[in-house]
CSV table of C-alpha atoms in Angstrom, one decimal:
chain,number,residue,atom,x,y,z
L,1,MET,CA,101.9,64.2,81.4
L,2,ASP,CA,104.4,66.5,79.6
L,3,ARG,CA,105.5,64.8,76.4
L,4,SER,CA,108.2,67.4,75.6
L,5,PHE,CA,111.1,65.4,77.1
L,6,HIS,CA,110.9,62.6,74.6
L,7,THR,CA,110.0,62.2,71.0
L,8,ARG,CA,109.5,58.5,70.6
L,9,ARG,CA,106.4,56.7,71.7
L,10,ARG,CA,106.9,54.9,75.0
L,11,VAL,CA,104.8,51.7,74.9
L,12,LEU,CA,104.2,49.3,77.8
L,13,VAL,CA,103.3,45.7,76.8
L,14,THR,CA,102.1,43.6,79.7
L,15,GLY,CA,102.6,39.9,79.1
L,16,GLY,CA,105.3,41.0,76.7
L,17,ALA,CA,107.4,37.8,77.0
L,18,GLY,CA,104.5,35.6,76.0
L,19,PHE,CA,103.6,34.2,72.6
L,20,LEU,CA,101.6,37.3,71.4
L,21,GLY,CA,103.5,39.8,73.5
L,22,SER,CA,106.9,39.0,72.2
L,23,HIS,CA,105.7,39.4,68.6
L,24,LEU,CA,104.1,42.7,69.5
L,25,CYS,CA,107.3,44.0,71.2
L,26,GLU,CA,109.2,43.1,68.0
L,27,ARG,CA,106.6,45.0,65.8
L,28,LEU,CA,106.7,48.1,68.0
L,29,LEU,CA,110.5,48.2,68.0
L,30,GLU,CA,110.5,47.9,64.2
L,31,ALA,CA,108.1,50.9,64.2
L,32,GLY,CA,110.6,53.0,66.2
L,33,ALA,CA,108.9,52.9,69.6
L,34,GLU,CA,110.5,52.6,73.0
L,35,VAL,CA,109.1,49.4,74.5
L,36,ILE,CA,108.7,48.3,78.2
L,37,CYS,CA,108.0,44.6,78.4
L,38,ALA,CA,106.4,43.6,81.7
L,39,ASP,CA,106.0,39.9,82.5
L,40,ASN,CA,105.9,37.7,85.6
L,41,PHE,CA,107.0,34.7,83.5
L,42,PHE,CA,104.2,32.4,84.5
L,43,THR,CA,103.6,31.4,80.9
L,44,GLY,CA,106.0,33.9,79.2
L,45,ALA,CA,109.6,32.9,78.5
L,46,ARG,CA,112.8,34.9,78.5
L,47,ALA,CA,113.8,33.0,75.4
L,48,ASN,CA,110.9,34.7,73.5
L,49,ILE,CA,112.5,38.2,74.0
L,50,GLU,CA,116.1,37.4,74.5
L,51,HIS,CA,117.0,38.6,71.0
L,52,LEU,CA,115.5,42.0,71.9
L,53,LEU,CA,117.5,42.6,75.1
L,54,ASP,CA,120.4,44.4,73.3
L,55,ASN,CA,118.1,46.9,71.7
L,56,PRO,CA,118.6,50.2,73.6
L,57,ARG,CA,114.9,51.0,73.1
L,58,PHE,CA,113.8,47.8,74.8
L,59,GLU,CA,113.4,47.3,78.6
L,60,LEU,CA,112.4,44.1,80.4
L,61,MET,CA,110.7,44.3,83.8
L,62,ARG,CA,109.7,41.2,85.9
L,63,HIS,CA,106.3,42.4,87.1
L,64,ASP,CA,102.9,40.9,88.0
L,65,VAL,CA,100.0,43.2,86.9
L,66,THR,CA,98.0,42.3,90.0
L,67,PHE,CA,100.3,44.9,91.6
L,68,PRO,CA,100.5,48.5,90.6
L,69,LEU,CA,103.2,49.6,88.1
L,70,TYR,CA,104.7,53.1,88.1
L,71,VAL,CA,106.2,54.0,84.7
L,72,GLU,CA,105.7,56.9,82.3
L,73,VAL,CA,104.2,55.7,79.0
L,74,ASP,CA,102.1,56.9,76.0
L,75,GLU,CA,100.4,53.6,75.2
L,76,ILE,CA,99.6,50.4,77.0
L,77,PHE,CA,98.9,47.0,75.5
L,78,ASN,CA,97.4,44.9,78.3
L,79,LEU,CA,98.1,41.3,77.2
L,80,ALA,CA,98.9,39.8,80.6
L,81,CYS,CA,96.9,36.7,81.4
L,82,PRO,CA,97.4,33.0,80.9
L,83,ALA,CA,95.3,32.2,77.8
L,84,SER,CA,95.2,28.4,77.5
L,85,PRO,CA,93.0,26.2,79.6
L,86,VAL,CA,95.9,24.2,80.9
L,87,HIS,CA,97.5,27.4,82.3
L,88,TYR,CA,94.5,29.4,83.4
L,89,GLN,CA,92.9,26.5,85.2
L,90,HIS,CA,96.2,25.8,87.1
L,91,ASP,CA,95.4,28.7,89.5
L,92,PRO,CA,91.9,29.9,88.6
L,93,VAL,CA,91.7,32.5,91.4
L,94,GLN,CA,95.0,34.0,90.2
L,95,THR,CA,93.7,34.0,86.6
L,96,THR,CA,90.6,36.1,87.7
L,97,LYS,CA,92.9,38.4,89.7
L,98,THR,CA,95.1,38.9,86.6
L,99,SER,CA,92.2,39.8,84.4
L,100,VAL,CA,90.4,42.0,87.0
L,101,HIS,CA,93.1,43.5,89.2
L,102,GLY,CA,95.4,43.7,86.3
L,103,ALA,CA,92.9,45.7,84.3
L,104,ILE,CA,92.3,48.0,87.3
L,105,ASN,CA,96.0,48.6,87.8
L,106,MET,CA,96.7,49.2,84.1
L,107,LEU,CA,93.7,51.5,83.7
L,108,GLY,CA,94.8,53.4,86.7
L,109,LEU,CA,98.3,53.8,85.1
L,110,ALA,CA,96.7,54.9,81.8
L,111,LYS,CA,94.5,57.5,83.7
L,112,ARG,CA,97.6,58.9,85.5
L,113,THR,CA,99.7,59.2,82.4
L,114,ASN,CA,96.9,60.0,80.0
L,115,ALA,CA,97.9,57.0,77.9
L,116,LYS,CA,95.9,55.1,75.3
L,117,ILE,CA,95.3,51.6,76.5
L,118,LEU,CA,94.3,48.4,74.6
L,119,GLN,CA,92.8,45.4,76.3
L,120,ALA,CA,93.5,42.0,74.8
L,121,SER,CA,90.1,40.4,75.3
L,122,THR,CA,89.1,37.1,73.9
L,123,SER,CA,86.5,35.2,71.8
L,124,GLU,CA,85.9,33.3,75.1
L,125,VAL,CA,83.6,36.2,76.1
L,126,TYR,CA,81.1,34.6,73.8
L,127,GLY,CA,81.3,31.2,75.6
L,128,ASP,CA,79.8,28.3,73.7
L,129,PRO,CA,78.0,30.5,71.2
L,130,GLU,CA,74.4,30.2,70.1
L,131,VAL,CA,75.0,32.7,67.3
L,132,HIS,CA,77.3,31.8,64.4
L,133,PRO,CA,79.5,33.5,63.3
L,134,GLN,CA,80.0,35.7,66.4
L,135,THR,CA,79.4,39.4,66.0
L,136,GLU,CA,80.5,42.0,68.5
L,137,ASP,CA,76.9,42.8,69.5
L,138,TYR,CA,76.3,39.2,70.7
L,139,TRP,CA,76.4,39.1,74.5
L,140,GLY,CA,77.5,35.5,74.7
L,141,HIS,CA,76.5,32.2,76.3
L,142,VAL,CA,78.8,31.8,79.2
L,143,ASN,CA,78.7,29.5,82.2
L,144,PRO,CA,79.7,31.7,85.2
L,145,ILE,CA,80.5,28.8,87.6
L,146,GLY,CA,82.3,26.4,85.3
L,147,ILE,CA,86.0,25.4,85.1
L,148,ARG,CA,86.6,27.9,82.3
L,149,SER,CA,84.8,30.8,84.1
L,150,CYS,CA,88.0,32.2,85.7
L,151,TYR,CA,89.1,33.2,82.2
L,152,ASP,CA,85.8,33.8,80.4
L,153,GLU,CA,84.3,35.9,83.2
L,154,GLY,CA,87.6,37.6,84.1
L,155,LYS,CA,87.9,38.9,80.5
L,156,ARG,CA,84.3,39.9,80.5
L,157,CYS,CA,84.8,41.9,83.7
L,158,ALA,CA,88.0,43.5,82.3
L,159,GLU,CA,85.9,44.7,79.3
L,160,THR,CA,83.4,46.2,81.7
L,161,LEU,CA,86.1,48.0,83.6
L,162,PHE,CA,87.5,49.4,80.3
L,163,PHE,CA,84.2,50.8,79.2
L,164,ASP,CA,83.4,52.2,82.6
L,165,TYR,CA,86.8,54.0,82.7
L,166,ARG,CA,85.9,55.4,79.3
L,167,ARG,CA,82.5,56.6,80.4
L,168,GLN,CA,83.5,57.8,83.9
L,169,HIS,CA,87.0,59.3,83.1
L,170,GLY,CA,87.0,59.8,79.3
L,171,LEU,CA,90.0,57.4,79.0
L,172,PRO,CA,91.1,56.5,75.5
L,173,ILE,CA,90.5,52.8,75.3
L,174,LYS,CA,90.6,50.0,72.7
L,175,VAL,CA,89.2,46.5,73.1
L,176,ALA,CA,90.2,43.6,70.8
L,177,ARG,CA,88.5,40.2,71.1
L,178,ILE,CA,91.2,37.8,69.9
L,179,PHE,CA,90.2,34.5,68.3
L,180,ASN,CA,92.4,31.4,68.1
L,181,THR,CA,95.9,32.5,67.1
L,182,TYR,CA,98.9,30.3,66.3
L,183,GLY,CA,102.5,30.7,65.2
L,184,PRO,CA,106.1,30.5,66.4
L,185,ARG,CA,106.7,30.9,70.1
L,186,MET,CA,103.5,29.2,71.2
L,187,HIS,CA,104.1,27.3,74.4
L,188,PRO,CA,104.6,23.6,73.6
L,189,ASN,CA,102.5,22.5,76.6
L,190,ASP,CA,99.7,25.0,76.5
L,191,GLY,CA,97.0,22.4,75.5
L,192,ARG,CA,95.9,24.3,72.4
L,193,VAL,CA,95.1,22.2,69.4
L,194,VAL,CA,97.7,23.7,67.0
L,195,SER,CA,100.7,23.3,69.4
L,196,ASN,CA,99.3,20.0,70.7
L,197,PHE,CA,98.9,18.4,67.3
L,198,ILE,CA,102.2,19.6,65.9
L,199,VAL,CA,104.2,18.4,68.9
L,200,GLN,CA,102.4,15.1,68.9
L,201,ALA,CA,102.9,14.7,65.2
L,202,LEU,CA,106.6,15.5,65.3
L,203,ASN,CA,107.0,12.9,68.0
L,204,ASP,CA,104.8,10.3,66.1
L,205,ALA,CA,102.6,10.2,69.2
L,206,PRO,CA,98.8,9.7,69.1
L,207,ILE,CA,97.0,12.9,68.2
L,208,THR,CA,94.3,13.5,70.8
L,209,LEU,CA,90.9,14.6,69.5
L,210,PHE,CA,88.2,15.5,72.0
L,211,GLY,CA,84.8,14.3,71.1
L,212,ASP,CA,84.2,13.4,67.5
L,213,GLY,CA,86.6,16.1,66.3
L,214,GLU,CA,83.9,17.8,64.3
L,215,GLN,CA,84.0,20.9,66.5
L,216,THR,CA,85.3,23.9,64.5
L,217,ARG,CA,87.8,26.6,65.1
L,218,SER,CA,89.2,29.5,63.1
L,219,PHE,CA,92.9,30.0,63.2
L,220,CYS,CA,94.7,33.3,62.7
L,221,TYR,CA,98.4,33.5,62.1
L,222,VAL,CA,100.3,35.6,64.7
L,223,ASP,CA,101.6,38.2,62.2
L,224,ASP,CA,98.0,39.0,61.0
L,225,LEU,CA,96.8,39.3,64.6
L,226,ILE,CA,99.6,41.7,65.6
L,227,ALA,CA,98.8,43.9,62.6
L,228,GLY,CA,95.2,44.1,63.8
L,229,LEU,CA,96.3,45.1,67.4
L,230,THR,CA,98.7,47.8,66.2
L,231,GLY,CA,96.1,49.0,63.7
L,232,LEU,CA,93.5,49.3,66.3
L,233,MET,CA,95.8,51.2,68.7
L,234,GLU,CA,96.5,53.7,65.9
L,235,THR,CA,92.8,54.7,65.4
L,236,ASP,CA,91.2,57.9,66.5
L,237,GLU,CA,90.1,58.2,70.2
L,238,ALA,CA,86.5,57.8,69.2
L,239,VAL,CA,87.2,54.2,68.0
L,240,THR,CA,87.0,51.9,71.0
L,241,GLY,CA,85.7,48.6,69.8
L,242,PRO,CA,85.3,45.9,70.8
L,243,PHE,CA,86.6,44.4,67.6
L,244,ASN,CA,86.8,40.8,66.7
L,245,LEU,CA,90.3,39.9,65.4
L,246,GLY,CA,90.6,36.5,63.9
L,247,ASN,CA,90.5,34.5,60.7
L,248,PRO,CA,87.0,33.8,59.5
L,249,HIS,CA,88.1,30.6,57.7
L,250,GLU,CA,86.6,27.8,59.7
L,251,VAL,CA,88.0,24.3,59.9
L,252,SER,CA,87.1,21.2,62.0
L,253,VAL,CA,89.6,20.1,64.5
L,254,ARG,CA,89.8,16.7,62.8
L,255,THR,CA,90.7,18.4,59.5
L,256,LEU,CA,93.4,20.3,61.2
L,257,ALA,CA,94.9,17.2,62.7
L,258,GLU,CA,94.9,15.4,59.4
L,259,GLN,CA,96.5,18.3,57.7
L,260,ILE,CA,99.3,18.5,60.3
L,261,ILE,CA,99.9,14.7,60.0
L,262,GLU,CA,100.2,15.1,56.2
L,263,MET,CA,102.5,18.1,56.4
L,264,THR,CA,104.9,16.6,59.0
L,265,GLY,CA,104.9,13.1,57.4
L,266,SER,CA,104.0,11.8,60.8
L,267,LYS,CA,103.0,8.2,61.7
L,268,SER,CA,100.6,9.5,64.3
L,269,GLN,CA,97.1,8.0,64.7
L,270,LEU,CA,94.0,9.9,65.9
L,271,GLU,CA,92.9,9.1,69.4
L,272,HIS,CA,89.5,10.2,70.7
L,273,ARG,CA,88.9,11.4,74.2
L,274,PRO,CA,85.8,12.8,76.0
L,275,MET,CA,84.9,16.5,75.4
L,276,PRO,CA,86.2,18.8,78.2
L,277,GLU,CA,83.5,20.7,80.2
L,278,ASP,CA,82.1,23.9,78.5
L,279,ASP,CA,84.4,23.4,75.4
L,280,PRO,CA,82.7,25.4,72.6
L,281,ARG,CA,81.5,23.4,69.6
L,282,GLN,CA,82.1,26.1,67.1
L,283,ARG,CA,84.0,29.3,66.9
L,284,ARG,CA,84.3,31.8,64.0
L,285,PRO,CA,84.5,35.5,64.0
L,286,ASP,CA,82.5,38.0,62.0
L,287,ILE,CA,85.2,40.5,61.2
L,288,SER,CA,83.2,42.9,59.0
L,289,GLN,CA,83.6,45.6,61.6
L,290,ALA,CA,87.4,45.3,61.7
L,291,GLU,CA,87.4,45.3,57.9
L,292,SER,CA,85.3,48.4,57.5
L,293,VAL,CA,86.8,50.5,60.4
L,294,LEU,CA,90.4,49.2,60.6
L,295,GLY,CA,90.8,48.1,57.0
L,296,TRP,CA,92.1,44.8,58.5
L,297,ARG,CA,91.8,41.3,57.2
L,298,PRO,CA,94.1,38.4,57.7
L,299,SER,CA,96.2,37.4,54.7
L,300,VAL,CA,98.2,34.3,55.8
L,301,GLU,CA,96.6,31.1,54.7
L,302,LEU,CA,96.4,28.2,57.2
L,303,ARG,CA,98.9,26.0,55.3
L,304,GLU,CA,101.4,28.8,55.0
L,305,GLY,CA,101.2,29.6,58.7
L,306,LEU,CA,101.5,26.0,59.6
L,307,VAL,CA,104.7,25.7,57.6
L,308,GLN,CA,106.3,28.4,59.8
L,309,THR,CA,104.8,27.0,63.0
L,310,ILE,CA,105.9,23.4,62.3
L,311,ALA,CA,109.4,24.6,61.5
L,312,TYR,CA,109.5,26.5,64.9
L,313,PHE,CA,108.4,23.4,66.9
L,314,ASP,CA,110.7,21.1,65.0
L,315,ALA,CA,113.7,23.4,65.9
L,316,LEU,CA,112.4,23.7,69.5
L,317,LEU,CA,112.2,19.9,70.0
L,318,SER,CA,115.8,19.6,68.6
L,319,GLY,CA,117.0,22.4,70.8
L,320,GLN,CA,117.6,24.9,68.0
L,321,ALA,CA,114.7,27.4,68.4
L,322,ARG,CA,115.3,31.0,69.1
């Protein structure tokens, strides 16, 4: 594609009205890019990007990535896909289509426009891991026929497509495996532990722990994650990944719940429920590759990030959130 008619980067963000996508759109606009935000609003929300609509370099398109999209762009961040079990299990066939057909359509667009393209993959490609912490060369322990498979296997297939387009067509690709991320603009009903616990605590409702609560997660604040995604996109064409992007600080779900109760001054009590099917017992990224190649490491401590996230949900529940 002839780049002579424009000087700014034109960047497409699919899933751009979602939790991560809206923060990414903000960061790209701050860097001077022209941004096209494409979203079908299944889990995304107009409220997440409403403050960007007056920016002349921002364009919003209602679009489902399972259908082709015809735009002229220099870079594509493919974030479109429901990412929480509540949402991706609501219509599992459509979830798989979003990952697989969406990847095919966005890769086809990148091939036509010679754009760099980044796939937002997930730590779920590792399944319930038998290796801890997880490194990028671990192939995973995934149930291909379970209730989480639509998401896990859909993302694994998307990675396959990205690397096959690289091998077959020489496409400049990037693949990021995103671990648990939290922060303002999380969906309040997405079923993830941070948003669940904060909403329950602010309402003085019982905080639901699955199993004994000793399963572990590693929580990365959204600003750190976005810095990792943009840093990866800016690397040389030879750098493809996949890269683990997440916070290596590991905490138990019970510890997280107790910390949120303390920080909110909540009267909530812990309530135990049976473990969901195929829920991983432990999850922590090995980020040594991102550190050495990208020079990236998260800097926001869990407590600091929770302060911002609790403030967001407090405002949301009182009708004051942006």
